[in-house]
Amino acid sequence: MPTEEQINDTLRAVVDPELHKDIVSLGMVRSIKQPAPGAVDVVVSLTTAGCPIRSHFETAVRQSVMALEGIEQVSVGFDVLSSEEKQTLQQRLGRKDGLPQGALAAVKNVICVGSGKGGVGKSTLTANLATALQMEGKAAAVLDADVWGYSIPRMLGVHGRPMVSAERKILPLDAAGGVKAISIEFFLDKPDQAITWRGPMLHKAIRQFLEDVDWGELDYLLIDLPPGTGDVSMTLAQLLPQSRFVIVTTPQPAAQHVARRAADTADRYELQIAGVVENMSGFTTPGGERFTIFGEGGGQQLADDLDVPLLGKIPLQEELRVASDEGRPLVLEDPDAPAAQAIFHTARGVIAATPQQLAVLQEPIGPPVPEITGSALPMAP
Ligand code: ADP
């Protein structure tokens, strides 16, 4: 069996395509373990969670270790370098201008919004949640990855064709309230054109939405996933190992096994679940009488089951449906409406559940330059 040193040596063949050096001398090999004879686990530390070259590393590490005698199985895991480690890496490279990073370098949190089935209000909540986050002072954007049932443009009231910047990046469209959005709809020739992509085509499209879109600085990028499990979730899990899942479900306890499947997908790809949102939780008449049309308790049950917080319970409210149909998020239109209030509560829950920067931003070098200089301020008497 090869020794750890031999495995480490063979990893010198794995070169970071952006930094042009091998991962061993870059200090990016976090750990090498041999859990059983013939099996090797390697963990590679990336410069940013949104690192698009992750699959390059995975293949290259596997190939180089497999080439050693006696190795039958290689598993490759990933984590992210801490700020201090990145600074050390920067010094090692002799760079002052920061590390090259993917298009998501300035995105702090990526949240995938998923559901077990369609029609539970996943897109409605994604659109309103992004707007609510923006209203809470967080820069937010929506990536509509629900490629077969794209409805984010309609719900945010944003249509058209994106422009391309001088750097050849796609510029997202601006929706009401300052939310940025990208959807497959913006690239279709005919309205309501049906998408028939699967597998590799889909993977490529999602990848392009992540890599070639100039998302700019964002606190939250919300990704509206297609219902159920499948190709899109898998692609996202590969490209964004640090993203978190929020699962939307209805209150029927009997529907929980369906929602559970979305949670299982997250689990399978080792994505952390930030929480559950229960939608359509009861309807209150103008007279104050409450009907639990879709049952009760399912959201809490799923949250308990997954051992994550229930981030919010959004009541059924006609205004939410009407505002969505008209492209005006209810949280902007009528922030005091009960459904809007419940969405604000959920947004605050999301903020609390994601306190750190996940796709870690580069530390600024040196003290920040003050924006307002003394001379621009009025003199005190
Ligand atoms: P999904 O994305 O899960 O398929 P949608 O967000 O498209 O579901 O929602 C399905 C329909 O239900 C839409 O017409 C939407 O406006 C409506 N809807 C969603 N949540 C609510 C709610 N809490 N109250 C009233 N209507 C809702």
CSV table of C-alpha atoms and ligand atoms in Angstrom, one decimal:
chain,number,residue,atom,x,y,z
A,1,MET,CA,0.0,0.0,0.0
A,2,PRO,CA,1.3,3.5,-0.8
A,3,THR,CA,2.2,5.7,2.2
A,4,GLU,CA,0.5,9.0,2.9
A,5,GLU,CA,3.6,10.7,1.7
A,6,GLN,CA,3.5,8.9,-1.6
A,7,ILE,CA,-0.1,9.9,-2.1
A,8,ASN,CA,0.7,13.4,-1.2
A,9,ASP,CA,3.5,13.3,-3.8
A,10,THR,CA,1.3,12.0,-6.5
A,11,LEU,CA,-1.1,14.9,-5.8
A,12,ARG,CA,1.6,17.3,-7.1
A,13,ALA,CA,0.3,16.3,-10.5
A,14,VAL,CA,-3.0,18.1,-9.8
A,15,VAL,CA,-2.6,21.7,-10.9
A,16,ASP,CA,-5.0,24.5,-10.1
A,17,PRO,CA,-5.9,25.9,-13.6
A,18,GLU,CA,-6.4,29.4,-12.3
A,19,LEU,CA,-3.4,29.7,-10.0
A,20,HIS,CA,-1.1,27.5,-12.3
A,21,LYS,CA,0.5,25.7,-9.4
A,22,ASP,CA,-0.1,22.2,-7.9
A,23,ILE,CA,-2.5,21.8,-5.0
A,24,VAL,CA,0.2,20.4,-2.7
A,25,SER,CA,2.4,23.4,-2.9
A,26,LEU,CA,-0.6,25.7,-2.7
A,27,GLY,CA,-1.5,24.1,0.6
A,28,MET,CA,-4.9,23.0,-0.7
A,29,VAL,CA,-4.7,19.4,0.3
A,30,ARG,CA,-6.6,19.4,3.6
A,31,SER,CA,-6.4,15.7,4.5
A,32,ILE,CA,-5.4,12.3,3.2
A,33,LYS,CA,-7.0,9.3,4.9
A,34,GLN,CA,-6.9,5.6,4.2
A,35,PRO,CA,-10.0,4.2,5.9
A,36,ALA,CA,-9.5,0.7,4.5
A,37,PRO,CA,-6.8,-1.1,2.5
A,38,GLY,CA,-6.9,0.1,-1.1
A,39,ALA,CA,-9.2,3.0,-0.2
A,40,VAL,CA,-8.2,6.7,0.0
A,41,ASP,CA,-10.1,9.8,1.0
A,42,VAL,CA,-8.7,13.1,0.0
A,43,VAL,CA,-10.2,16.5,1.0
A,44,VAL,CA,-9.2,19.5,-1.1
A,45,SER,CA,-9.7,23.0,0.2
A,46,LEU,CA,-11.0,25.5,-2.4
A,47,THR,CA,-10.5,29.3,-2.5
A,48,THR,CA,-14.2,29.9,-2.7
A,49,ALA,CA,-17.3,27.9,-2.2
A,50,GLY,CA,-18.6,28.7,-5.6
A,51,CYS,CA,-15.4,27.3,-7.2
A,52,PRO,CA,-16.4,26.2,-10.7
A,53,ILE,CA,-13.3,24.1,-11.2
A,54,ARG,CA,-14.4,21.7,-8.5
A,55,SER,CA,-15.1,18.9,-10.9
A,56,HIS,CA,-11.7,19.4,-12.5
A,57,PHE,CA,-10.1,18.7,-9.1
A,58,GLU,CA,-12.3,15.8,-8.5
A,59,THR,CA,-11.3,14.0,-11.7
A,60,ALA,CA,-7.6,15.0,-11.5
A,61,VAL,CA,-7.2,13.9,-7.8
A,62,ARG,CA,-9.0,10.6,-8.5
A,63,GLN,CA,-6.9,9.8,-11.6
A,64,SER,CA,-3.6,10.6,-10.0
A,65,VAL,CA,-4.3,8.6,-6.8
A,66,MET,CA,-5.9,5.7,-8.7
A,67,ALA,CA,-2.6,5.4,-10.7
A,68,LEU,CA,-0.8,4.3,-7.5
A,69,GLU,CA,-0.4,0.6,-7.0
A,70,GLY,CA,-2.9,-1.1,-4.7
A,71,ILE,CA,-5.5,1.7,-4.8
A,72,GLU,CA,-9.0,0.6,-5.7
A,73,GLN,CA,-11.2,3.4,-4.4
A,74,VAL,CA,-10.7,7.1,-4.1
A,75,SER,CA,-13.2,9.5,-2.7
A,76,VAL,CA,-12.7,13.3,-3.1
A,77,GLY,CA,-14.3,15.8,-0.7
A,78,PHE,CA,-14.1,19.6,-0.6
A,79,ASP,CA,-14.1,22.4,1.9
A,80,VAL,CA,-13.1,26.1,1.8
A,81,LEU,CA,-9.9,27.7,2.9
A,82,SER,CA,-10.4,30.0,6.0
A,83,SER,CA,-9.6,33.7,5.6
A,84,GLU,CA,-6.2,33.2,7.3
A,85,GLU,CA,-5.4,30.3,5.0
A,86,LYS,CA,-6.3,32.4,2.0
A,87,GLN,CA,-4.1,35.2,3.2
A,88,THR,CA,-1.2,32.7,3.6
A,89,LEU,CA,-1.9,31.4,0.1
A,90,GLN,CA,-1.9,34.9,-1.2
A,91,GLN,CA,1.5,35.6,0.4
A,92,ARG,CA,2.8,32.4,-1.0
A,93,LEU,CA,1.8,33.5,-4.4
A,94,GLY,CA,3.2,37.0,-3.8
A,95,ARG,CA,-0.1,38.6,-4.9
A,96,LYS,CA,-1.6,41.7,-3.5
A,97,ASP,CA,-4.6,41.8,-5.8
A,98,GLY,CA,-6.5,38.9,-4.4
A,99,LEU,CA,-7.1,35.4,-5.8
A,100,PRO,CA,-8.8,34.9,-9.0
A,101,GLN,CA,-12.3,33.8,-8.3
A,102,GLY,CA,-15.4,32.6,-10.1
A,103,ALA,CA,-18.3,34.8,-10.9
A,104,LEU,CA,-19.8,33.9,-7.6
A,105,ALA,CA,-16.9,35.3,-5.6
A,106,ALA,CA,-18.9,38.1,-4.2
A,107,VAL,CA,-21.9,36.1,-3.4
A,108,LYS,CA,-22.1,35.4,0.3
A,109,ASN,CA,-24.9,32.9,0.6
A,110,VAL,CA,-26.5,30.6,-1.9
A,111,ILE,CA,-29.9,29.3,-0.9
A,112,CYS,CA,-31.6,26.6,-3.0
A,113,VAL,CA,-35.4,26.6,-2.6
A,114,GLY,CA,-36.8,23.2,-3.2
A,115,SER,CA,-40.0,21.2,-2.8
A,116,GLY,CA,-41.1,17.6,-3.2
A,117,LYS,CA,-43.7,18.5,-5.8
A,118,GLY,CA,-45.0,21.4,-7.8
A,119,GLY,CA,-47.8,23.8,-6.8
A,120,VAL,CA,-46.8,24.3,-3.2
A,121,GLY,CA,-45.8,27.9,-3.7
A,122,LYS,CA,-42.1,27.4,-4.0
A,123,SER,CA,-41.7,30.1,-6.7
A,124,THR,CA,-44.1,32.5,-5.0
A,125,LEU,CA,-42.0,32.3,-1.8
A,126,THR,CA,-38.7,32.5,-3.6
A,127,ALA,CA,-39.7,35.7,-5.4
A,128,ASN,CA,-41.2,37.3,-2.2
A,129,LEU,CA,-38.4,36.0,0.0
A,130,ALA,CA,-35.8,37.7,-2.2
A,131,THR,CA,-37.7,40.9,-2.2
A,132,ALA,CA,-38.2,40.7,1.6
A,133,LEU,CA,-34.4,40.1,2.1
A,134,GLN,CA,-33.7,43.1,-0.1
A,135,MET,CA,-36.2,45.2,2.1
A,136,GLU,CA,-34.3,43.9,5.2
A,137,GLY,CA,-31.2,45.6,3.8
A,138,LYS,CA,-29.6,42.5,2.1
A,139,ALA,CA,-28.7,42.5,-1.5
A,140,ALA,CA,-30.6,39.6,-3.1
A,141,ALA,CA,-31.0,38.0,-6.5
A,142,VAL,CA,-33.0,35.0,-7.9
A,143,LEU,CA,-31.7,32.4,-10.2
A,144,ASP,CA,-34.7,30.7,-11.8
A,145,ALA,CA,-33.5,27.2,-12.2
A,146,ASP,CA,-37.0,25.8,-12.5
A,147,VAL,CA,-36.3,25.4,-16.2
A,148,TRP,CA,-39.5,23.5,-17.0
A,149,GLY,CA,-41.8,25.7,-15.0
A,150,TYR,CA,-40.1,29.0,-15.0
A,151,SER,CA,-42.4,31.5,-13.3
A,152,ILE,CA,-40.0,33.9,-11.5
A,153,PRO,CA,-40.1,36.5,-14.3
A,154,ARG,CA,-43.9,36.7,-14.1
A,155,MET,CA,-43.9,36.8,-10.3
A,156,LEU,CA,-41.2,39.5,-10.2
A,157,GLY,CA,-42.7,41.4,-13.2
A,158,VAL,CA,-39.5,41.3,-15.1
A,159,HIS,CA,-39.1,40.4,-18.7
A,160,GLY,CA,-36.8,41.1,-21.6
A,161,ARG,CA,-33.3,40.2,-22.8
A,162,PRO,CA,-30.2,40.7,-20.6
A,163,MET,CA,-27.3,42.7,-21.9
A,164,VAL,CA,-23.7,41.7,-22.0
A,165,SER,CA,-21.0,43.7,-20.2
A,166,ALA,CA,-17.6,44.8,-21.6
A,167,GLU,CA,-16.2,41.8,-19.7
A,168,ARG,CA,-18.6,39.6,-21.7
A,169,LYS,CA,-20.7,38.8,-18.7
A,170,ILE,CA,-24.4,38.5,-18.8
A,171,LEU,CA,-26.1,41.2,-16.7
A,172,PRO,CA,-29.1,40.1,-14.7
A,173,LEU,CA,-32.3,42.1,-15.1
A,174,ASP,CA,-33.5,44.4,-12.2
A,175,ALA,CA,-36.9,43.6,-10.7
A,176,ALA,CA,-39.0,45.9,-8.5
A,177,GLY,CA,-37.4,46.5,-5.1
A,178,GLY,CA,-33.8,46.1,-6.5
A,179,VAL,CA,-33.8,42.3,-6.7
A,180,LYS,CA,-31.8,40.9,-9.6
A,181,ALA,CA,-33.0,38.0,-11.7
A,182,ILE,CA,-32.0,35.5,-14.3
A,183,SER,CA,-34.3,33.1,-15.9
A,184,ILE,CA,-34.3,30.8,-18.9
A,185,GLU,CA,-37.3,32.8,-20.1
A,186,PHE,CA,-35.0,35.8,-20.8
A,187,PHE,CA,-33.2,33.7,-23.4
A,188,LEU,CA,-36.1,32.1,-25.3
A,189,ASP,CA,-37.1,33.2,-28.7
A,190,LYS,CA,-40.8,32.6,-28.3
A,191,PRO,CA,-42.8,33.3,-25.1
A,192,ASP,CA,-43.9,30.1,-23.3
A,193,GLN,CA,-41.5,28.0,-25.4
A,194,ALA,CA,-41.2,24.6,-23.8
A,195,ILE,CA,-37.9,23.4,-22.6
A,196,THR,CA,-37.0,19.8,-23.2
A,197,TRP,CA,-33.5,19.7,-21.9
A,198,ARG,CA,-32.2,17.1,-19.6
A,199,GLY,CA,-28.9,16.0,-18.3
A,200,PRO,CA,-25.8,17.6,-20.0
A,201,MET,CA,-27.7,20.4,-21.7
A,202,LEU,CA,-29.3,21.4,-18.4
A,203,HIS,CA,-26.0,21.1,-16.6
A,204,LYS,CA,-24.4,23.4,-19.1
A,205,ALA,CA,-27.2,26.0,-18.8
A,206,ILE,CA,-27.2,26.1,-15.0
A,207,ARG,CA,-23.4,26.2,-15.1
A,208,GLN,CA,-23.5,29.2,-17.4
A,209,PHE,CA,-26.1,31.0,-15.2
A,210,LEU,CA,-23.7,30.6,-12.3
A,211,GLU,CA,-20.4,31.3,-14.1
A,212,ASP,CA,-21.2,33.8,-16.9
A,213,VAL,CA,-23.7,36.0,-15.1
A,214,ASP,CA,-22.3,39.1,-13.4
A,215,TRP,CA,-24.1,38.7,-10.1
A,216,GLY,CA,-22.0,41.4,-8.4
A,217,GLU,CA,-22.0,41.7,-4.7
A,218,LEU,CA,-24.9,39.7,-3.1
A,219,ASP,CA,-25.8,38.7,0.4
A,220,TYR,CA,-28.2,36.1,-1.0
A,221,LEU,CA,-28.6,34.3,-4.2
A,222,LEU,CA,-31.8,32.4,-4.1
A,223,ILE,CA,-32.1,29.5,-6.5
A,224,ASP,CA,-35.7,28.4,-7.5
A,225,LEU,CA,-35.2,24.7,-8.1
A,226,PRO,CA,-37.5,22.5,-10.2
A,227,PRO,CA,-39.9,20.5,-8.0
A,228,GLY,CA,-38.8,17.1,-6.9
A,229,THR,CA,-35.2,15.9,-7.1
A,230,GLY,CA,-33.0,15.4,-10.1
A,231,ASP,CA,-30.5,16.8,-12.5
A,232,VAL,CA,-30.6,20.4,-11.5
A,233,SER,CA,-30.1,19.7,-7.8
A,234,MET,CA,-27.3,17.4,-8.6
A,235,THR,CA,-25.5,20.0,-10.8
A,236,LEU,CA,-26.0,22.7,-8.2
A,237,ALA,CA,-24.7,20.5,-5.4
A,238,GLN,CA,-21.6,19.8,-7.5
A,239,LEU,CA,-20.9,23.4,-8.4
A,240,LEU,CA,-21.9,24.9,-5.0
A,241,PRO,CA,-21.1,22.5,-2.2
A,242,GLN,CA,-21.6,25.3,0.4
A,243,SER,CA,-25.1,26.2,-0.7
A,244,ARG,CA,-28.0,25.6,1.7
A,245,PHE,CA,-31.5,24.2,1.1
A,246,VAL,CA,-34.8,25.6,2.2
A,247,ILE,CA,-37.7,23.2,1.7
A,248,VAL,CA,-41.2,24.4,1.0
A,249,THR,CA,-44.1,22.2,2.0
A,250,THR,CA,-47.8,22.3,2.6
A,251,PRO,CA,-49.3,21.5,6.0
A,252,GLN,CA,-50.8,18.1,5.3
A,253,PRO,CA,-48.9,15.6,7.4
A,254,ALA,CA,-49.7,13.1,4.6
A,255,ALA,CA,-47.6,15.1,2.1
A,256,GLN,CA,-44.5,15.0,4.1
A,257,HIS,CA,-43.0,12.0,2.5
A,258,VAL,CA,-43.1,13.9,-0.8
A,259,ALA,CA,-41.3,16.9,0.8
A,260,ARG,CA,-38.9,14.5,2.5
A,261,ARG,CA,-37.6,13.4,-0.9
A,262,ALA,CA,-36.3,16.9,-1.7
A,263,ALA,CA,-34.6,16.8,1.7
A,264,ASP,CA,-33.1,13.4,0.9
A,265,THR,CA,-31.6,14.9,-2.3
A,266,ALA,CA,-30.0,17.6,-0.2
A,267,ASP,CA,-28.7,15.0,2.2
A,268,ARG,CA,-27.4,12.8,-0.6
A,269,TYR,CA,-25.2,15.6,-1.9
A,270,GLU,CA,-24.3,16.7,1.6
A,271,LEU,CA,-25.9,20.1,1.3
A,272,GLN,CA,-27.0,21.6,4.6
A,273,ILE,CA,-30.7,22.2,5.1
A,274,ALA,CA,-31.3,25.7,6.5
A,275,GLY,CA,-34.9,25.1,7.4
A,276,VAL,CA,-38.5,24.3,6.3
A,277,VAL,CA,-41.2,26.8,5.2
A,278,GLU,CA,-44.8,25.8,5.5
A,279,ASN,CA,-47.0,27.4,2.9
A,280,MET,CA,-50.8,27.5,2.6
A,281,SER,CA,-51.0,27.2,6.4
A,282,GLY,CA,-54.7,27.9,6.9
A,283,PHE,CA,-57.0,30.6,5.6
A,284,THR,CA,-58.5,33.3,7.7
A,285,THR,CA,-61.8,34.8,6.6
A,286,PRO,CA,-62.3,38.6,6.8
A,287,GLY,CA,-64.5,37.8,9.8
A,288,GLY,CA,-61.5,36.2,11.6
A,289,GLU,CA,-62.6,32.5,11.2
A,290,ARG,CA,-59.6,30.2,10.4
A,291,PHE,CA,-59.9,27.2,8.2
A,292,THR,CA,-57.1,24.7,7.9
A,293,ILE,CA,-57.8,23.9,4.2
A,294,PHE,CA,-54.6,21.9,3.7
A,295,GLY,CA,-54.4,20.4,7.1
A,296,GLU,CA,-52.1,21.4,9.9
A,297,GLY,CA,-48.7,20.6,11.4
A,298,GLY,CA,-46.9,19.2,8.4
A,299,GLY,CA,-44.2,21.9,8.3
A,300,GLN,CA,-43.3,21.5,12.0
A,301,GLN,CA,-43.4,17.7,11.6
A,302,LEU,CA,-40.9,17.8,8.6
A,303,ALA,CA,-38.7,20.4,10.5
A,304,ASP,CA,-38.6,18.1,13.5
A,305,ASP,CA,-37.9,15.1,11.4
A,306,LEU,CA,-35.0,16.8,9.7
A,307,ASP,CA,-33.9,18.5,12.9
A,308,VAL,CA,-33.9,22.0,11.4
A,309,PRO,CA,-35.9,25.1,12.2
A,310,LEU,CA,-39.4,25.8,10.8
A,311,LEU,CA,-38.6,29.2,9.3
A,312,GLY,CA,-42.1,30.3,8.7
A,313,LYS,CA,-45.8,29.5,8.2
A,314,ILE,CA,-47.3,31.4,5.3
A,315,PRO,CA,-51.1,31.6,5.3
A,316,LEU,CA,-53.3,31.2,2.2
A,317,GLN,CA,-54.2,34.7,1.1
A,318,GLU,CA,-55.8,35.6,-2.2
A,319,GLU,CA,-53.8,38.9,-2.3
A,320,LEU,CA,-50.6,36.9,-2.5
A,321,ARG,CA,-51.8,35.0,-5.5
A,322,VAL,CA,-53.2,38.1,-7.2
A,323,ALA,CA,-50.0,40.1,-6.6
A,324,SER,CA,-47.9,37.2,-7.9
A,325,ASP,CA,-50.0,37.0,-11.1
A,326,GLU,CA,-49.6,40.7,-11.7
A,327,GLY,CA,-45.8,40.7,-11.1
A,328,ARG,CA,-45.8,42.7,-7.9
A,329,PRO,CA,-44.4,40.9,-4.9
A,330,LEU,CA,-46.9,41.2,-2.0
A,331,VAL,CA,-44.1,42.1,0.4
A,332,LEU,CA,-43.6,45.3,-1.6
A,333,GLU,CA,-47.2,45.9,-2.5
A,334,ASP,CA,-48.8,45.4,0.9
A,335,PRO,CA,-46.1,44.7,3.5
A,336,ASP,CA,-48.7,44.6,6.3
A,337,ALA,CA,-50.7,41.8,4.7
A,338,PRO,CA,-50.6,38.6,6.9
A,339,ALA,CA,-48.9,36.6,4.2
A,340,ALA,CA,-46.3,39.3,3.7
A,341,GLN,CA,-45.7,39.6,7.4
A,342,ALA,CA,-45.1,35.8,7.5
A,343,ILE,CA,-42.6,36.1,4.6
A,344,PHE,CA,-40.7,38.9,6.4
A,345,HIS,CA,-40.6,36.6,9.4
A,346,THR,CA,-39.2,33.8,7.2
A,347,ALA,CA,-36.6,36.2,5.7
A,348,ARG,CA,-35.4,37.1,9.2
A,349,GLY,CA,-35.2,33.4,10.0
A,350,VAL,CA,-33.1,32.8,6.8
A,351,ILE,CA,-30.8,35.6,7.9
A,352,ALA,CA,-30.4,34.1,11.4
A,353,ALA,CA,-29.8,30.6,9.9
A,354,THR,CA,-27.0,31.9,7.7
A,355,PRO,CA,-24.9,34.2,9.8
A,356,GLN,CA,-21.6,33.7,8.1
A,357,GLN,CA,-20.4,34.4,4.7
A,358,LEU,CA,-20.4,31.0,3.0
A,359,ALA,CA,-18.9,31.8,-0.4
A,360,VAL,CA,-16.2,33.6,1.6
A,361,LEU,CA,-15.3,37.1,0.2
A,362,GLN,CA,-11.7,38.1,-0.1
A,363,GLU,CA,-10.5,40.1,3.0
A,364,PRO,CA,-9.8,43.7,1.9
A,365,ILE,CA,-6.1,44.4,1.9
A,366,GLY,CA,-5.1,47.3,4.2
A,367,PRO,CA,-7.5,49.7,5.8
A,368,PRO,CA,-10.7,50.5,3.9
A,369,VAL,CA,-10.6,53.9,2.1
A,370,PRO,CA,-13.2,56.2,3.7
A,371,GLU,CA,-15.9,57.2,1.2
A,372,ILE,CA,-16.7,60.5,2.6
A,373,THR,CA,-13.7,62.7,3.2
A,374,GLY,CA,-13.6,65.5,5.7
A,375,SER,CA,-13.8,68.2,3.1
A,376,ALA,CA,-17.1,66.8,1.7
A,377,LEU,CA,-18.8,67.2,5.0
A,378,PRO,CA,-20.3,70.5,6.2
A,379,MET,CA,-18.2,72.2,8.9
A,380,ALA,CA,-19.6,72.1,12.4
A,381,PRO,CA,-20.1,75.6,13.8
B,1,ADP,P1,-44.6,26.1,-7.2
B,1,ADP,O1,-43.4,27.0,-7.5
B,1,ADP,O2,-44.4,25.3,-6.0
B,1,ADP,O3,-45.0,25.2,-8.4
B,1,ADP,P2,-46.2,28.5,-7.3
B,1,ADP,O4,-45.4,29.4,-6.5
B,1,ADP,O5,-46.2,28.6,-8.8
B,1,ADP,O6,-45.9,27.0,-6.9
B,1,ADP,O7,-47.7,28.6,-6.7
B,1,ADP,C1,-48.8,28.0,-7.2
B,1,ADP,C2,-50.0,28.9,-7.2
B,1,ADP,O8,-50.4,29.1,-5.8
B,1,ADP,C3,-49.7,30.3,-7.7
B,1,ADP,O9,-50.8,30.7,-8.4
B,1,ADP,C4,-49.5,31.1,-6.5
B,1,ADP,O10,-49.8,32.5,-6.7
B,1,ADP,C5,-50.4,30.4,-5.5
B,1,ADP,N1,-50.0,30.5,-4.1
B,1,ADP,C6,-48.8,30.1,-3.6
B,1,ADP,N2,-48.8,30.3,-2.3
B,1,ADP,C7,-50.0,30.9,-1.9
B,1,ADP,C8,-50.6,31.4,-0.7
B,1,ADP,N3,-49.9,31.3,0.5
B,1,ADP,N4,-51.8,32.0,-0.8
B,1,ADP,C9,-52.4,32.1,-2.0
B,1,ADP,N5,-52.0,31.6,-3.1
B,1,ADP,C10,-50.7,31.1,-3.1
